[in-house]
Amino acid sequence: MIDKVYCADVTPEMEGKKVKLAGWVYRKREVGKKVFIVLRDSSGIVQVVFSKDLNEEAYREAKKVGIESSVIIEGTVKADPRAPTGAEVQGEKLQIIQNVDFFPITKDASDEFLLDVRHLHLRSPKVAAIMKVKGTLMQAAREWLLQDGWYEVFPPILVTGAVEGGATLFKLKYFDRYAYLSQSAQLYLEAAIFGLEKVWSLTPSFRAEKSRTRRHLTEFWHLELEAAWMDLWDIMKVEEELVSYMVQRTLELRKKEIELYRKDDIKTLKNAVPPFPRISYDEAIDILQSKGVNIEWGEDMGADEERVLTEEFESPFFVYGYPKHIKAFYMKEDPEDPRKVLAADMLAPEGYGEIIGGSQREDDYDKLVQRILEEGMKPEDYEWYLDLRKYGSVPHSGFGLGLERLVAWVLKLDHVRWATLFPRTPSRLYP
Ligand SMILES: NC(=O)C[C@H]([NH3+])C(=O)NS(=O)(=O)OC[C@H]1O[C@@H](n2cnc3c(N)ncnc32)[C@H](O)[C@@H]1O
Ligand SMILES: [Mg+2]
């Protein structure tokens, strides 16, 4: 490994220090007998100046390099308030690792083109910032889950049944039969709680969604928790504590990257502290109707309706108590109102809407069989899952958080596709 100094670590206090840098040419301009190169690496940027009078050989090499050329540079640090980071490097040696005559990404590139060359666009500091924030959100999640006593488990991705409806299953040939790509690890997490009680997993989930919205991917990263003995209200507390910790910790560790996207508009992030507001589905319908939205009780809220609802809040909030017929088979019927289930979604403000879907699960064998039949599914396809209700069944609850949706809200991205390394949508499978 090259014994290098990272660009962001070059500070005015290092005046006079000799440094070795390795990175890519981010910007370049020539003024008189000087070449100014802004070098980029994973930490950020630093300006390097090559002067013909000071070192003609290095100057000549600097004149040759094109944007995104990979280079190793040696030089001396000089404090300079005019430099982008308050300090620059006087270039004394430049080794060209690979020169690039033409880099295909230009300032006027369209979103679709940037997605076509996603493998080249990932290196841009603004895209790298998204990936740093996504990684830090998960680092924070792991910190919280560990201290709160949750066990990480690793569920299967090749499965035989639907969790969230058969319409969005990806089917694939599996030797002499068929399998599906997992829509959610939930059913397997439910099996794990009988030994571990509080479990979590981060897995890719797959949805053959035909809807082309700014919040749907066909492959997304799914953070899911499941806990024995918890009811809906217990798991909602877990959700708000986890999300709050993830957001506040990421604000602390990734302030620079968040400011790149939000500038100083971080009020809703700071507001993400428990308790989050809670409204019932009934109240949500009343609010929407009072705002002129054409929706009746019993109808599902889509992205548009949720967007209007989020206008009422300046932090994440819960909607609970949805009608049974618009929710999944595994959700427990509300004992106080058989029209409803003990389900809650967490919605992000600023128009982002649903980031978490969760519920208390039906733990009664006969009721679950009845729900499976009501949904037109076959109990025999869920025999193992029904077994969990035959051998020491317990009240239990859980939820799934869409990581890209959380990132999209935290950075106010205009589409979840920007929140994933290589987005997968109905029209995009390459690169
Ligand atoms: N363990 C559980 O209880 C999870 C449960 N079985 C489940 O999958 N619920 S969910 O369908 O609402 O999806 C959960 C979250 O997963 C995200 N999600 C769900 N579908 C998508 C798509 N298509 N693209 C991106 N993100 C998606 C979104 O944030 C949802 O709130
Ligand atoms: Mg949902």
Coordinates of C-alpha atoms and ligand atoms in Angstrom, one line a residue:
M1 CA 0.0 0.0 0.0
I2 CA 1.3 3.5 -0.9
D3 CA 2.4 5.4 2.2
K4 CA 0.2 8.4 1.3
V5 CA -1.4 11.3 3.0
Y6 CA -5.2 11.7 2.3
C7 CA -6.2 14.9 0.5
A8 CA -8.5 16.0 3.3
D9 CA -5.7 15.6 5.8
V10 CA -3.5 18.3 4.2
T11 CA -4.0 21.3 6.5
P12 CA -2.4 24.7 6.9
E13 CA -0.6 23.5 10.0
M14 CA 1.4 21.1 7.8
E15 CA 3.2 24.1 6.2
G16 CA 6.6 23.0 4.9
K17 CA 5.9 19.3 5.3
K18 CA 6.7 16.9 2.5
V19 CA 3.7 14.7 1.5
K20 CA 2.9 11.9 -0.9
L21 CA -0.6 11.9 -2.4
A22 CA -2.3 9.3 -4.6
G23 CA -5.6 9.9 -6.4
W24 CA -7.3 11.1 -9.5
V25 CA -7.2 14.5 -11.4
Y26 CA -10.5 16.1 -10.5
R27 CA -10.0 19.5 -12.0
K28 CA -7.1 21.1 -13.9
R29 CA -6.3 24.6 -15.2
E30 CA -3.2 26.2 -16.6
V31 CA -2.3 29.8 -15.8
G32 CA 0.9 31.2 -17.3
K33 CA 3.8 28.9 -16.4
K34 CA 1.8 27.1 -13.7
V35 CA -0.6 24.1 -13.8
F36 CA -3.2 23.9 -11.0
I37 CA -4.5 20.4 -10.3
V38 CA -7.3 19.6 -7.9
L39 CA -6.5 16.1 -6.8
R40 CA -9.4 13.8 -5.5
D41 CA -9.2 10.8 -3.3
S42 CA -11.8 9.0 -1.0
S43 CA -11.4 11.7 1.6
G44 CA -11.9 14.8 -0.5
I45 CA -9.8 17.2 -2.6
V46 CA -6.6 19.2 -2.4
Q47 CA -5.0 21.7 -4.8
V48 CA -1.6 21.0 -6.1
V49 CA 0.4 23.6 -8.0
F50 CA 3.1 22.7 -10.5
S51 CA 5.4 25.6 -11.5
K52 CA 7.7 25.5 -14.5
D53 CA 10.3 27.6 -12.7
L54 CA 10.3 25.4 -9.6
N55 CA 10.3 22.0 -11.2
E56 CA 10.1 21.8 -15.0
E57 CA 10.0 18.0 -15.2
A58 CA 7.0 17.7 -12.9
Y59 CA 5.4 20.7 -14.6
R60 CA 5.7 18.9 -18.0
E61 CA 4.1 15.8 -16.6
A62 CA 1.3 17.9 -15.1
K63 CA 0.6 19.5 -18.5
K64 CA 0.0 16.1 -19.9
V65 CA -2.6 14.7 -17.6
G66 CA -6.3 14.7 -18.4
I67 CA -9.3 14.7 -16.0
E68 CA -9.6 11.4 -14.0
S69 CA -6.0 10.4 -14.7
S70 CA -4.6 8.4 -11.8
V71 CA -1.5 9.9 -10.4
I72 CA 0.9 9.8 -7.5
I73 CA 2.2 13.2 -6.4
E74 CA 5.0 14.3 -4.1
G75 CA 5.3 17.9 -2.9
T76 CA 5.5 20.4 0.0
V77 CA 2.5 21.7 1.9
K78 CA 1.9 25.5 1.7
A79 CA -0.8 27.3 3.7
D80 CA -2.8 29.4 1.4
P81 CA -6.3 30.8 2.3
R82 CA -7.1 31.1 -1.4
A83 CA -6.9 27.3 -1.8
P84 CA -10.2 25.4 -1.6
T85 CA -9.1 23.7 1.7
G86 CA -6.9 26.5 3.1
A87 CA -3.7 24.7 2.1
E88 CA -2.2 23.5 -1.1
V89 CA 0.8 21.4 -2.2
Q90 CA 3.7 22.7 -4.3
G91 CA 4.1 19.8 -6.7
E92 CA 7.7 18.4 -7.0
K93 CA 7.1 15.0 -8.6
L94 CA 4.2 13.6 -10.6
Q95 CA 4.0 10.0 -11.6
I96 CA 1.2 9.2 -14.1
I97 CA -0.3 5.8 -13.3
Q98 CA -2.8 6.0 -16.1
N99 CA -3.4 9.1 -18.2
V100 CA -7.0 9.7 -19.4
D101 CA -7.4 11.7 -22.6
F102 CA -11.2 11.9 -22.4
F103 CA -13.5 11.2 -19.5
P104 CA -17.1 10.6 -20.7
I105 CA -18.9 12.4 -17.9
T106 CA -19.3 16.1 -18.5
K107 CA -21.2 18.8 -16.6
D108 CA -24.3 18.6 -18.8
A109 CA -24.7 14.8 -18.5
S110 CA -28.4 13.7 -18.2
D111 CA -29.6 11.6 -15.3
E112 CA -30.1 8.6 -17.6
F113 CA -26.6 9.0 -19.0
L114 CA -25.2 9.2 -15.5
L115 CA -27.0 5.9 -14.7
D116 CA -25.7 4.3 -17.9
V117 CA -22.2 5.1 -16.7
R118 CA -23.0 4.6 -13.0
H119 CA -19.7 2.6 -12.8
L120 CA -17.8 5.8 -13.7
H121 CA -20.1 8.2 -11.8
L122 CA -19.6 6.5 -8.4
R123 CA -16.3 8.2 -8.1
S124 CA -17.8 11.7 -8.0
P125 CA -17.5 13.3 -4.5
K126 CA -21.3 14.0 -4.4
V127 CA -22.1 10.3 -5.2
A128 CA -19.4 9.1 -2.8
A129 CA -21.0 11.3 -0.1
I130 CA -24.3 9.4 -0.5
M131 CA -22.5 6.0 -0.1
K132 CA -20.7 7.4 3.0
V133 CA -24.0 8.5 4.6
K134 CA -25.6 5.1 3.7
G135 CA -22.7 3.3 5.3
T136 CA -22.8 5.5 8.4
L137 CA -26.6 5.0 8.9
M138 CA -25.9 1.2 8.9
Q139 CA -22.9 1.7 11.2
A140 CA -25.2 3.5 13.6
A141 CA -27.9 0.9 13.3
R142 CA -25.4 -1.8 14.2
E143 CA -24.2 0.2 17.2
W144 CA -27.7 0.6 18.5
L145 CA -28.8 -3.0 17.8
L146 CA -25.7 -4.3 19.6
Q147 CA -26.2 -2.2 22.8
D148 CA -29.9 -3.0 22.8
G149 CA -29.3 -6.8 22.7
W150 CA -30.4 -7.7 19.2
Y151 CA -28.8 -10.7 17.4
E152 CA -27.9 -10.4 13.7
V153 CA -29.0 -13.4 11.6
F154 CA -28.6 -14.2 7.9
P155 CA -31.8 -15.4 6.3
P156 CA -32.2 -17.0 2.9
I157 CA -32.7 -15.1 -0.3
L158 CA -33.9 -18.1 -2.3
V159 CA -37.4 -18.8 -1.0
T160 CA -40.6 -20.6 -1.9
G161 CA -43.3 -18.2 -0.9
A162 CA -44.6 -14.6 -1.0
V163 CA -44.6 -12.4 2.1
E164 CA -45.9 -9.2 0.5
G165 CA -48.2 -10.5 -2.1
G166 CA -47.6 -12.7 -5.2
A167 CA -47.8 -9.9 -7.7
T168 CA -44.2 -8.7 -7.0
L169 CA -42.4 -12.0 -6.9
F170 CA -39.3 -12.6 -9.1
K171 CA -39.5 -16.3 -10.0
L172 CA -36.4 -18.3 -11.1
K173 CA -35.6 -21.8 -12.1
Y174 CA -34.2 -23.8 -9.2
F175 CA -33.0 -27.2 -10.6
D176 CA -36.2 -29.2 -11.3
R177 CA -38.6 -26.7 -9.6
Y178 CA -39.0 -22.9 -9.1
A179 CA -37.9 -20.5 -6.4
Y180 CA -38.5 -16.8 -5.7
L181 CA -36.2 -14.0 -4.7
S182 CA -37.0 -12.9 -1.2
Q183 CA -39.4 -9.9 -0.8
S184 CA -38.6 -9.8 2.9
A185 CA -36.8 -11.9 5.5
Q186 CA -39.6 -11.5 7.9
L187 CA -41.0 -15.1 8.0
Y188 CA -37.5 -16.5 8.6
L189 CA -36.8 -13.9 11.3
E190 CA -40.1 -15.0 13.0
A191 CA -38.6 -18.6 13.1
A192 CA -35.4 -17.2 14.6
I193 CA -37.1 -15.5 17.6
F194 CA -37.9 -18.8 19.3
G195 CA -34.2 -19.2 20.0
L196 CA -32.9 -15.7 19.9
E197 CA -36.0 -13.6 20.9
K198 CA -34.7 -10.3 19.3
V199 CA -33.2 -10.7 15.8
W200 CA -32.3 -8.4 12.9
S201 CA -31.0 -8.8 9.4
L202 CA -29.9 -6.6 6.5
T203 CA -30.7 -8.3 3.2
P204 CA -31.4 -7.4 -0.3
S205 CA -35.2 -7.6 -0.9
F206 CA -36.7 -8.0 -4.4
R207 CA -40.0 -6.6 -5.7
A208 CA -41.1 -7.0 -9.3
E209 CA -42.8 -3.6 -8.9
K210 CA -44.0 -2.3 -12.2
S211 CA -44.7 1.1 -10.5
R212 CA -42.1 3.6 -11.8
T213 CA -42.1 6.0 -8.8
R214 CA -39.3 7.9 -7.1
R215 CA -39.4 5.5 -4.1
H216 CA -39.5 2.1 -5.7
L217 CA -36.6 -0.2 -6.7
T218 CA -36.8 -3.8 -7.8
E219 CA -33.9 -4.6 -5.5
F220 CA -33.4 -2.7 -2.2
W221 CA -31.6 -3.1 1.1
H222 CA -34.0 -4.1 3.8
L223 CA -33.2 -3.7 7.5
E224 CA -35.6 -5.9 9.4
L225 CA -36.2 -6.6 13.1
E226 CA -38.4 -9.2 14.8
A227 CA -39.0 -9.7 18.5
A228 CA -40.8 -12.2 20.7
W229 CA -43.1 -10.9 23.4
M230 CA -43.4 -7.4 21.8
D231 CA -46.8 -6.0 20.7
L232 CA -47.3 -3.2 18.1
W233 CA -46.7 -0.4 20.6
D234 CA -43.5 -2.0 21.8
I235 CA -42.1 -2.4 18.3
M236 CA -43.0 1.2 17.4
K237 CA -40.9 2.4 20.3
V238 CA -38.0 0.2 19.0
E239 CA -38.5 1.8 15.5
E240 CA -38.3 5.4 16.8
E241 CA -35.3 4.8 19.0
L242 CA -33.4 3.0 16.2
V243 CA -34.3 5.6 13.5
S244 CA -33.5 8.4 15.9
Y245 CA -30.1 7.0 16.8
M246 CA -29.3 6.3 13.1
V247 CA -30.2 9.9 12.1
Q248 CA -28.6 11.7 15.0
R249 CA -25.4 9.7 14.8
T250 CA -25.2 10.2 11.1
L251 CA -25.7 13.9 11.6
E252 CA -22.8 13.8 14.0
L253 CA -20.4 11.8 11.8
R254 CA -21.5 12.9 8.3
K255 CA -22.4 16.6 8.7
K256 CA -20.2 17.6 5.8
E257 CA -21.8 15.1 3.4
I258 CA -25.3 15.9 4.6
E259 CA -24.7 19.7 4.1
L260 CA -23.6 18.9 0.5
Y261 CA -27.3 18.0 -0.1
R262 CA -29.3 19.9 2.6
K263 CA -27.0 22.9 3.2
D264 CA -28.3 24.1 6.6
D265 CA -31.8 22.7 6.1
I266 CA -31.5 19.9 8.8
K267 CA -34.4 20.8 11.1
T268 CA -36.5 17.7 10.3
L269 CA -33.4 15.5 10.9
K270 CA -32.8 17.1 14.3
N271 CA -36.5 16.7 15.0
A272 CA -36.2 12.9 14.6
V273 CA -36.1 12.2 18.4
P274 CA -38.6 10.1 20.3
P275 CA -41.5 10.1 20.7
F276 CA -42.4 10.5 17.1
P277 CA -46.0 11.7 16.5
R278 CA -48.6 8.9 16.1
I279 CA -51.9 9.2 14.2
S280 CA -54.4 6.5 13.4
Y281 CA -55.3 5.6 9.9
D282 CA -58.8 7.0 10.6
E283 CA -57.2 10.4 11.6
A284 CA -55.0 10.2 8.5
I285 CA -58.0 9.8 6.2
D286 CA -59.7 12.8 8.0
I287 CA -56.7 15.0 7.5
L288 CA -56.5 14.0 3.8
Q289 CA -60.1 14.6 3.2
S290 CA -59.9 18.0 5.0
K291 CA -57.1 18.9 2.6
G292 CA -59.3 18.1 -0.4
V293 CA -57.8 14.7 -1.2
N294 CA -60.3 12.4 -2.8
I295 CA -59.9 9.3 -0.6
E296 CA -62.4 7.1 1.3
W297 CA -62.0 5.1 4.4
G298 CA -60.7 1.6 3.5
E299 CA -58.5 2.9 0.6
D300 CA -54.8 2.5 0.7
M301 CA -52.6 5.7 0.8
G302 CA -50.2 5.8 -2.1
A303 CA -47.2 8.1 -2.5
D304 CA -49.3 11.1 -3.5
E305 CA -51.6 10.8 -0.5
E306 CA -48.6 10.2 1.9
R307 CA -46.9 13.3 0.4
V308 CA -49.9 15.4 1.4
L309 CA -50.0 13.9 4.8
T310 CA -46.3 14.6 5.5
E311 CA -47.0 18.3 5.1
E312 CA -48.6 18.1 8.6
F313 CA -45.4 17.0 10.3
E314 CA -41.8 18.1 10.7
S315 CA -40.4 14.8 11.8
P316 CA -40.9 11.1 11.1
F317 CA -44.3 10.0 12.3
F318 CA -46.4 6.8 12.6
V319 CA -49.7 5.9 11.0
Y320 CA -51.3 2.9 12.8
G321 CA -54.4 0.8 12.6
Y322 CA -54.8 0.2 8.9
P323 CA -57.8 -1.6 7.4
K324 CA -57.2 -5.4 7.3
H325 CA -58.1 -5.8 3.6
I326 CA -55.3 -3.5 2.4
K327 CA -52.6 -5.2 4.5
A328 CA -50.7 -8.5 4.5
F329 CA -52.0 -11.9 5.6
Y330 CA -49.6 -12.2 8.6
M331 CA -50.8 -9.1 10.4
K332 CA -52.8 -9.6 13.6
E333 CA -56.4 -8.5 13.6
D334 CA -57.2 -5.7 16.0
P335 CA -59.2 -7.3 18.8
E336 CA -61.0 -4.0 19.3
D337 CA -61.9 -3.6 15.7
P338 CA -62.0 -6.7 13.4
R339 CA -61.9 -4.4 10.3
K340 CA -58.4 -3.3 11.2
V341 CA -55.0 -4.9 11.9
L342 CA -52.2 -4.0 14.4
A343 CA -50.0 -2.5 11.8
A344 CA -48.0 0.8 11.7
D345 CA -46.0 2.5 9.0
M346 CA -43.4 5.1 9.8
L347 CA -43.5 8.0 7.3
A348 CA -40.7 10.5 6.7
P349 CA -41.6 14.2 6.4
E350 CA -40.9 16.5 3.4
G351 CA -42.9 14.4 1.1
Y352 CA -40.9 11.1 1.4
G353 CA -43.6 9.0 3.1
E354 CA -43.3 5.4 4.0
I355 CA -39.8 4.3 5.2
I356 CA -40.9 1.5 7.5
G357 CA -43.7 -1.1 7.4
G358 CA -44.3 -3.0 10.5
S359 CA -46.9 -4.9 12.5
Q360 CA -47.8 -7.3 15.3
R361 CA -48.1 -10.8 13.8
E362 CA -51.0 -13.2 14.0
D363 CA -49.8 -15.8 16.5
D364 CA -53.0 -17.9 16.5
Y365 CA -52.8 -21.0 14.2
D366 CA -56.4 -21.1 13.1
K367 CA -56.7 -17.4 12.6
L368 CA -53.5 -17.4 10.5
V369 CA -54.8 -20.3 8.4
Q370 CA -58.1 -18.3 7.9
R371 CA -56.1 -15.2 6.8
I372 CA -54.0 -17.3 4.3
L373 CA -57.2 -18.7 2.8
E374 CA -58.9 -15.2 2.7
E375 CA -55.9 -13.9 0.7
G376 CA -56.3 -16.8 -1.8
M377 CA -53.1 -18.5 -0.7
K378 CA -52.5 -22.2 0.1
P379 CA -51.8 -23.1 3.8
E380 CA -49.7 -26.0 2.6
D381 CA -47.3 -23.5 1.0
Y382 CA -46.8 -22.1 4.5
E383 CA -46.7 -25.3 6.5
W384 CA -43.3 -24.5 8.1
Y385 CA -44.5 -20.9 8.9
L386 CA -47.7 -22.3 10.5
D387 CA -45.7 -24.7 12.6
L388 CA -44.4 -21.6 14.4
R389 CA -48.0 -21.2 15.7
K390 CA -48.1 -24.9 16.9
Y391 CA -45.0 -25.2 19.1
G392 CA -45.0 -22.5 21.7
S393 CA -46.4 -19.6 19.8
V394 CA -45.9 -16.2 21.4
P395 CA -47.0 -12.6 20.7
H396 CA -44.4 -11.1 18.5
S397 CA -43.9 -8.1 16.2
G398 CA -41.4 -6.7 13.7
F399 CA -40.7 -4.3 10.9
G400 CA -38.8 -3.6 7.8
L401 CA -37.0 -0.4 7.0
G402 CA -36.1 0.5 3.4
L403 CA -32.5 1.8 3.7
E404 CA -32.6 3.6 0.4
R405 CA -35.8 5.4 1.4
L406 CA -34.2 6.5 4.6
V407 CA -31.1 7.8 2.7
A408 CA -33.3 9.6 0.2
W409 CA -35.0 11.5 3.0
V410 CA -31.8 12.2 5.0
L411 CA -30.2 13.7 1.9
K412 CA -33.4 15.0 0.2
L413 CA -32.7 13.0 -2.9
D414 CA -35.3 13.2 -5.7
H415 CA -35.3 9.4 -6.3
V416 CA -34.3 6.3 -4.3
R417 CA -32.2 5.2 -7.2
W418 CA -29.4 7.7 -6.3
A419 CA -29.2 6.0 -2.8
T420 CA -28.0 2.6 -4.1
L421 CA -24.7 1.7 -5.7
F422 CA -26.2 0.2 -8.9
P423 CA -29.9 0.9 -9.0
R424 CA -32.3 -1.8 -10.2
T425 CA -35.7 -0.7 -11.6
P426 CA -38.0 -2.2 -14.2
S427 CA -36.1 -0.4 -17.0
R428 CA -32.6 -0.7 -15.5
L429 CA -30.5 -3.9 -15.0
Y430 CA -27.2 -2.6 -16.4
P431 CA -24.4 -1.8 -15.4
Ligands
LIG1 N1 -40.1 -7.4 8.4 C1 -41.2 -6.7 8.0 O1 -42.2 -6.6 8.8 C2 -41.2 -6.1 6.7 C3 -42.5 -6.5 5.9 N2 -42.5 -7.9 5.6 C4 -42.4 -5.7 4.6 O2 -41.7 -6.1 3.6 N3 -43.1 -4.5 4.6 S1 -43.1 -3.5 3.3 O3 -43.5 -4.2 2.1 O4 -43.8 -2.4 3.8 O5 -41.6 -3.1 3.1 C5 -40.9 -2.6 4.2 C6 -40.1 -1.3 3.8 O6 -39.3 -1.7 2.7 C7 -39.2 -0.5 1.8 N4 -39.6 -1.0 0.5 C8 -40.7 -1.8 0.2 N5 -40.7 -2.0 -1.2 C9 -39.7 -1.2 -1.7 C10 -39.3 -1.0 -3.0 N6 -39.9 -1.5 -4.1 N7 -38.3 -0.1 -3.2 C11 -37.6 0.4 -2.2 N8 -38.0 0.3 -0.9 C12 -39.0 -0.6 -0.7 C13 -40.1 0.5 2.4 O7 -39.3 1.4 3.1 C14 -41.1 -0.3 3.2 O8 -41.6 0.5 4.3
MG2 MG -45.3 -1.1 3.3

